[in-house]
mmCIF file of C-alpha atoms in Angstrom:
data_model
loop_
_atom_site.group_PDB
_atom_site.id
_atom_site.type_symbol
_atom_site.label_atom_id
_atom_site.label_comp_id
_atom_site.label_asym_id
_atom_site.label_seq_id
_atom_site.Cartn_x
_atom_site.Cartn_y
_atom_site.Cartn_z
ATOM 1 C CA UNK A 1 -18.684 -41.411 -22.436
ATOM 2 C CA UNK A 2 -17.437 -45.224 -21.607
ATOM 3 C CA UNK A 3 -18.826 -47.255 -24.803
ATOM 4 C CA UNK A 4 -19.084 -50.538 -22.759
ATOM 5 C CA UNK A 5 -21.447 -48.898 -20.267
ATOM 6 C CA UNK A 6 -25.473 -50.191 -21.116
ATOM 7 C CA UNK A 7 -26.869 -48.006 -18.449
ATOM 8 C CA UNK A 8 -26.423 -46.747 -14.787
ATOM 9 C CA UNK A 9 -28.991 -46.519 -11.930
ATOM 10 C CA UNK A 10 -28.785 -44.197 -9.201
ATOM 11 C CA UNK A 11 -30.294 -44.415 -5.634
ATOM 12 C CA UNK A 12 -30.678 -42.884 -2.373
ATOM 13 C CA UNK A 13 -30.118 -45.530 -0.082
ATOM 14 C CA UNK A 14 -29.767 -43.821 3.333
ATOM 15 C CA UNK A 15 -30.718 -40.537 4.796
ATOM 16 C CA UNK A 16 -30.279 -38.757 8.496
ATOM 17 C CA UNK A 17 -32.004 -35.366 9.109
ATOM 18 C CA UNK A 18 -32.362 -33.925 11.827
ATOM 19 C CA UNK A 19 -35.884 -32.699 12.931
ATOM 20 C CA UNK A 20 -34.427 -29.306 14.431
ATOM 21 C CA UNK A 21 -36.111 -26.708 11.724
ATOM 22 C CA UNK A 22 -38.263 -24.396 13.337
ATOM 23 C CA UNK A 23 -42.415 -24.608 12.840
ATOM 24 C CA UNK A 24 -42.342 -20.575 12.235
ATOM 25 C CA UNK A 25 -39.373 -19.457 10.355
ATOM 26 C CA UNK A 26 -38.207 -16.120 7.984
ATOM 27 C CA UNK A 27 -40.222 -17.814 5.126
ATOM 28 C CA UNK A 28 -43.724 -18.192 6.734
ATOM 29 C CA UNK A 29 -43.701 -15.084 9.881
ATOM 30 C CA UNK A 30 -45.012 -12.433 8.554
ATOM 31 C CA UNK A 31 -48.985 -10.983 9.016
ATOM 32 C CA UNK A 32 -50.254 -8.198 6.843
ATOM 33 C CA UNK A 33 -53.146 -6.561 8.292
ATOM 34 C CA UNK A 34 -54.960 -3.584 6.481
ATOM 35 C CA UNK A 35 -56.610 -1.186 8.938
ATOM 36 C CA UNK A 36 -57.862 2.444 8.104
ATOM 37 C CA UNK A 37 -56.097 2.177 4.735
ATOM 38 C CA UNK A 38 -52.890 1.358 6.163
ATOM 39 C CA UNK A 39 -51.278 -1.773 5.680
ATOM 40 C CA UNK A 40 -49.248 -3.015 8.549
ATOM 41 C CA UNK A 41 -46.656 -5.780 8.530
ATOM 42 C CA UNK A 42 -46.176 -7.825 11.956
ATOM 43 C CA UNK A 43 -43.015 -10.269 12.298
ATOM 44 C CA UNK A 44 -43.187 -13.246 14.113
ATOM 45 C CA UNK A 45 -39.972 -14.425 16.035
ATOM 46 C CA UNK A 46 -38.908 -17.350 14.368
ATOM 47 C CA UNK A 47 -39.152 -20.437 16.568
ATOM 48 C CA UNK A 48 -41.355 -23.836 17.668
ATOM 49 C CA UNK A 49 -45.196 -22.627 18.785
ATOM 50 C CA UNK A 50 -48.270 -24.230 20.059
ATOM 51 C CA UNK A 51 -51.428 -22.394 19.589
ATOM 52 C CA UNK A 52 -51.124 -20.745 23.494
ATOM 53 C CA UNK A 53 -47.590 -19.762 22.691
ATOM 54 C CA UNK A 54 -48.836 -18.218 19.291
ATOM 55 C CA UNK A 55 -51.755 -16.217 21.099
ATOM 56 C CA UNK A 56 -49.267 -14.579 23.598
ATOM 57 C CA UNK A 57 -47.052 -13.455 20.675
ATOM 58 C CA UNK A 58 -49.620 -11.832 18.755
ATOM 59 C CA UNK A 59 -51.133 -10.254 21.986
ATOM 60 C CA UNK A 60 -47.753 -8.673 22.085
ATOM 61 C CA UNK A 61 -47.099 -7.691 18.183
ATOM 62 C CA UNK A 62 -50.336 -6.130 17.772
ATOM 63 C CA UNK A 63 -51.863 -3.336 19.255
ATOM 64 C CA UNK A 64 -54.245 -3.887 22.482
ATOM 65 C CA UNK A 65 -57.157 -3.850 20.562
ATOM 66 C CA UNK A 66 -56.704 -6.826 18.772
ATOM 67 C CA UNK A 67 -57.722 -9.685 20.937
ATOM 68 C CA UNK A 68 -57.377 -13.103 19.469
ATOM 69 C CA UNK A 69 -58.830 -16.394 20.788
ATOM 70 C CA UNK A 70 -58.814 -20.198 19.789
ATOM 71 C CA UNK A 71 -62.284 -22.638 19.546
ATOM 72 C CA UNK A 72 -61.962 -24.922 22.642
ATOM 73 C CA UNK A 73 -63.716 -27.702 20.200
ATOM 74 C CA UNK A 74 -62.799 -26.567 16.824
ATOM 75 C CA UNK A 75 -59.000 -25.036 17.152
ATOM 76 C CA UNK A 76 -59.729 -22.280 15.244
ATOM 77 C CA UNK A 77 -58.683 -18.670 15.437
ATOM 78 C CA UNK A 78 -61.100 -15.732 16.343
ATOM 79 C CA UNK A 79 -59.836 -12.236 16.112
ATOM 80 C CA UNK A 80 -61.277 -8.987 16.941
ATOM 81 C CA UNK A 81 -60.466 -5.508 17.183
ATOM 82 C CA UNK A 82 -62.576 -3.695 19.681
ATOM 83 C CA UNK A 83 -63.366 -0.484 17.745
ATOM 84 C CA UNK A 84 -62.468 -0.524 13.852
ATOM 85 C CA UNK A 85 -62.407 -3.356 10.973
ATOM 86 C CA UNK A 86 -59.563 -4.694 9.390
ATOM 87 C CA UNK A 87 -58.138 -7.568 6.922
ATOM 88 C CA UNK A 88 -55.459 -10.002 7.020
ATOM 89 C CA UNK A 89 -54.291 -9.742 3.442
ATOM 90 C CA UNK A 90 -53.143 -12.268 0.969
ATOM 91 C CA UNK A 91 -49.173 -11.089 0.976
ATOM 92 C CA UNK A 92 -49.453 -12.735 4.534
ATOM 93 C CA UNK A 93 -46.919 -15.881 4.655
ATOM 94 C CA UNK A 94 -47.918 -16.731 8.054
ATOM 95 C CA UNK A 95 -51.365 -17.785 6.679
ATOM 96 C CA UNK A 96 -51.207 -21.354 6.659
ATOM 97 C CA UNK A 97 -49.979 -21.649 10.260
ATOM 98 C CA UNK A 98 -53.262 -18.699 11.507
ATOM 99 C CA UNK A 99 -55.629 -21.080 9.151
ATOM 100 C CA UNK A 100 -56.558 -19.046 6.062
ATOM 101 C CA UNK A 101 -55.471 -17.920 2.635
ATOM 102 C CA UNK A 102 -56.018 -15.434 0.655
ATOM 103 C CA UNK A 103 -57.268 -11.827 2.078
ATOM 104 C CA UNK A 104 -59.385 -11.782 4.756
ATOM 105 C CA UNK A 105 -62.388 -9.448 5.693
ATOM 106 C CA UNK A 106 -63.494 -9.305 9.215
ATOM 107 C CA UNK A 107 -67.377 -9.181 9.395
ATOM 108 C CA UNK A 108 -67.877 -5.781 11.257
ATOM 109 C CA UNK A 109 -64.960 -5.811 13.929
ATOM 110 C CA UNK A 110 -64.359 -9.805 13.973
ATOM 111 C CA UNK A 111 -62.634 -12.550 11.818
ATOM 112 C CA UNK A 112 -62.883 -16.288 12.116
ATOM 113 C CA UNK A 113 -59.935 -18.070 10.233
ATOM 114 C CA UNK A 114 -61.421 -20.910 7.817
ATOM 115 C CA UNK A 115 -59.310 -23.547 8.769
ATOM 116 C CA UNK A 116 -58.154 -25.029 12.407
ATOM 117 C CA UNK A 117 -54.949 -23.504 12.756
ATOM 118 C CA UNK A 118 -51.319 -25.519 11.873
ATOM 119 C CA UNK A 119 -48.511 -25.972 14.258
ATOM 120 C CA UNK A 120 -47.008 -29.358 13.128
ATOM 121 C CA UNK A 121 -43.700 -29.648 11.476
ATOM 122 C CA UNK A 122 -42.914 -30.060 7.759
ATOM 123 C CA UNK A 123 -44.374 -33.100 6.952
ATOM 124 C CA UNK A 124 -41.228 -34.361 4.531
ATOM 125 C CA UNK A 125 -38.433 -32.829 3.134
ATOM 126 C CA UNK A 126 -37.701 -33.014 -0.169
ATOM 127 C CA UNK A 127 -34.013 -33.946 -1.549
ATOM 128 C CA UNK A 128 -33.645 -32.030 -4.431
ATOM 129 C CA UNK A 129 -30.721 -32.100 -7.731
ATOM 130 C CA UNK A 130 -31.595 -30.636 -10.904
ATOM 131 C CA UNK A 131 -28.838 -32.830 -12.289
ATOM 132 C CA UNK A 132 -30.393 -36.378 -11.570
ATOM 133 C CA UNK A 133 -34.346 -35.822 -10.867
ATOM 134 C CA UNK A 134 -36.530 -36.508 -14.034
ATOM 135 C CA UNK A 135 -39.855 -34.843 -12.830
ATOM 136 C CA UNK A 136 -40.861 -38.300 -11.096
ATOM 137 C CA UNK A 137 -41.444 -36.891 -7.678
ATOM 138 C CA UNK A 138 -44.367 -34.319 -6.822
ATOM 139 C CA UNK A 139 -44.012 -31.223 -4.447
ATOM 140 C CA UNK A 140 -46.745 -28.670 -3.721
ATOM 141 C CA UNK A 141 -45.727 -25.876 -6.248
ATOM 142 C CA UNK A 142 -42.350 -27.213 -8.092
ATOM 143 C CA UNK A 143 -41.475 -30.838 -7.996
ATOM 144 C CA UNK A 144 -39.139 -30.681 -11.285
ATOM 145 C CA UNK A 145 -35.791 -31.423 -9.419
ATOM 146 C CA UNK A 146 -36.765 -33.562 -6.257
ATOM 147 C CA UNK A 147 -35.367 -36.989 -6.435
ATOM 148 C CA UNK A 148 -36.409 -38.138 -2.911
ATOM 149 C CA UNK A 149 -39.388 -36.885 -0.649
ATOM 150 C CA UNK A 150 -38.733 -38.138 2.823
ATOM 151 C CA UNK A 151 -41.352 -38.094 5.600
ATOM 152 C CA UNK A 152 -41.158 -36.829 8.710
ATOM 153 C CA UNK A 153 -41.066 -39.523 11.088
ATOM 154 C CA UNK A 154 -39.064 -37.990 14.215
ATOM 155 C CA UNK A 155 -40.260 -36.287 17.069
ATOM 156 C CA UNK A 156 -38.812 -32.287 17.501
ATOM 157 C CA UNK A 157 -35.309 -32.429 17.904
ATOM 158 C CA UNK A 158 -35.013 -35.989 16.550
ATOM 159 C CA UNK A 159 -33.448 -37.767 14.065
ATOM 160 C CA UNK A 160 -35.444 -38.572 10.640
ATOM 161 C CA UNK A 161 -34.548 -41.766 9.298
ATOM 162 C CA UNK A 162 -35.048 -43.037 5.659
ATOM 163 C CA UNK A 163 -33.917 -46.793 4.546
ATOM 164 C CA UNK A 164 -34.692 -47.357 0.865
ATOM 165 C CA UNK A 165 -35.933 -50.615 2.057
ATOM 166 C CA UNK A 166 -37.403 -51.256 -1.481
ATOM 167 C CA UNK A 167 -34.413 -50.426 -3.340
ATOM 168 C CA UNK A 168 -35.862 -47.828 -5.561
ATOM 169 C CA UNK A 169 -33.584 -46.868 -8.352
ATOM 170 C CA UNK A 170 -33.582 -44.083 -10.889
ATOM 171 C CA UNK A 171 -32.143 -44.349 -14.137
ATOM 172 C CA UNK A 172 -29.723 -41.808 -15.020
ATOM 173 C CA UNK A 173 -29.857 -40.309 -18.220
ATOM 174 C CA UNK A 174 -27.052 -37.847 -18.576
ATOM 175 C CA UNK A 175 -24.236 -38.253 -21.095
ATOM 176 C CA UNK A 176 -21.567 -37.369 -18.302
ATOM 177 C CA UNK A 177 -21.590 -36.253 -14.993
ATOM 178 C CA UNK A 178 -18.479 -34.010 -12.820
ATOM 179 C CA UNK A 179 -20.555 -32.892 -9.752
ATOM 180 C CA UNK A 180 -23.835 -32.636 -8.844
ATOM 181 C CA UNK A 181 -25.786 -30.657 -6.268
ATOM 182 C CA UNK A 182 -28.173 -31.145 -3.800
ATOM 183 C CA UNK A 183 -30.550 -28.788 -1.623
ATOM 184 C CA UNK A 184 -33.104 -29.732 1.230
ATOM 185 C CA UNK A 185 -36.323 -28.016 0.642
ATOM 186 C CA UNK A 186 -39.910 -28.110 1.992
ATOM 187 C CA UNK A 187 -42.684 -28.986 -0.734
ATOM 188 C CA UNK A 188 -42.432 -25.559 -2.129
ATOM 189 C CA UNK A 189 -39.045 -25.544 -2.400
ATOM 190 C CA UNK A 190 -38.033 -23.060 0.165
ATOM 191 C CA UNK A 191 -34.601 -24.211 1.286
ATOM 192 C CA UNK A 192 -34.561 -25.287 5.520
ATOM 193 C CA UNK A 193 -32.654 -24.027 8.189
ATOM 194 C CA UNK A 194 -31.411 -26.848 10.447
ATOM 195 C CA UNK A 195 -29.956 -24.662 12.527
ATOM 196 C CA UNK A 196 -26.368 -25.778 12.646
ATOM 197 C CA UNK A 197 -27.319 -29.167 12.562
ATOM 198 C CA UNK A 198 -25.974 -31.733 9.866
ATOM 199 C CA UNK A 199 -27.747 -34.329 7.816
ATOM 200 C CA UNK A 200 -26.191 -37.283 6.312
ATOM 201 C CA UNK A 201 -27.237 -39.097 2.673
ATOM 202 C CA UNK A 202 -26.031 -41.384 0.535
ATOM 203 C CA UNK A 203 -26.044 -41.291 -3.533
ATOM 204 C CA UNK A 204 -25.312 -44.567 -5.266
ATOM 205 C CA UNK A 205 -24.588 -44.859 -8.301
ATOM 206 C CA UNK A 206 -24.980 -48.676 -10.082
ATOM 207 C CA UNK A 207 -22.910 -49.070 -12.802
ATOM 208 C CA UNK A 208 -24.079 -51.994 -15.414
ATOM 209 C CA UNK A 209 -21.802 -53.002 -18.377
ATOM 210 C CA UNK A 210 -22.295 -55.185 -21.634
ATOM 211 C CA UNK A 211 -20.140 -58.474 -21.975
ATOM 212 C CA UNK A 212 -17.406 -58.082 -24.042
ATOM 213 C CA UNK A 213 -15.430 -61.158 -24.793
ATOM 214 C CA UNK A 214 -12.606 -62.114 -22.955
ATOM 215 C CA UNK A 215 -9.128 -61.908 -25.003
ATOM 216 C CA UNK A 216 -6.828 -64.724 -24.866
ATOM 217 C CA UNK A 217 -4.059 -64.770 -22.280
ATOM 218 C CA UNK A 218 -1.099 -63.269 -23.039
ATOM 219 C CA UNK A 219 1.253 -66.588 -24.424
ATOM 220 C CA UNK A 220 -1.558 -68.032 -26.213
ATOM 221 C CA UNK A 221 -1.892 -64.348 -27.975
ATOM 222 C CA UNK A 222 1.465 -64.808 -28.909
ATOM 223 C CA UNK A 223 1.725 -68.131 -30.226
ATOM 224 C CA UNK A 224 -1.350 -67.226 -32.020
ATOM 225 C CA UNK A 225 0.629 -64.313 -33.648
ATOM 226 C CA UNK A 226 3.338 -67.035 -34.078
ATOM 227 C CA UNK A 227 1.671 -69.487 -35.940
ATOM 228 C CA UNK A 228 0.056 -67.179 -38.126
ATOM 229 C CA UNK A 229 3.426 -65.408 -39.194
ATOM 230 C CA UNK A 230 4.696 -69.464 -40.010
ATOM 231 C CA UNK A 231 2.349 -70.267 -42.482
ATOM 232 C CA UNK A 232 3.167 -70.589 -46.059
ATOM 233 C CA UNK A 233 1.490 -68.827 -48.621
ATOM 234 C CA UNK A 234 -1.311 -70.023 -50.770
ATOM 235 C CA UNK A 235 -0.675 -71.315 -53.863
ATOM 236 C CA UNK A 236 -1.498 -69.344 -57.078
#
């Protein structure tokens, strides 16, 4: 550790992230359906969906006896089976997309999701670094290693651009740092697949050193030493 260092701040001045990730991906594309004591898992292909395109894929994956409809004004899915009751199970990872959570049982042959469907992209991207974070930004389930949450302000297939216009900086508390790990995730800590498109970001470390007395120039230092060596010893 350099003893002349008083403190160090780190910051992220600039970030460019591609809005190239899919709304439905490998972390949220499974629907668990319980019917007649049998659980079936339906896996939706990854990609970007609208409510209408989702219903088309739903009808192609599930048996023909399942019917799905979207409320014209409510934007809520209603699912019906023509002959047998059923439940959507809590193990489903596509629940937030469809508008439910936990296990949801049909009433009779019909099930209506309690919330609107959500085909919006991620609202923000979390930049995480366990070595640098100090629990000052929160995420849905795990924010202990988040150093910056970047709002998604871009159109689909556009660029999410962040500039640290407020000059936000964080105190660096480690004794030393040889390397550090960085990941980009959603709020739940799931890594984001940008489908081969690169992200760019800058980490900046501002080192503040204490003021030290300026040494004498070399010629004056030599003169001072010589003058001390020629002084006569004091009388006793």
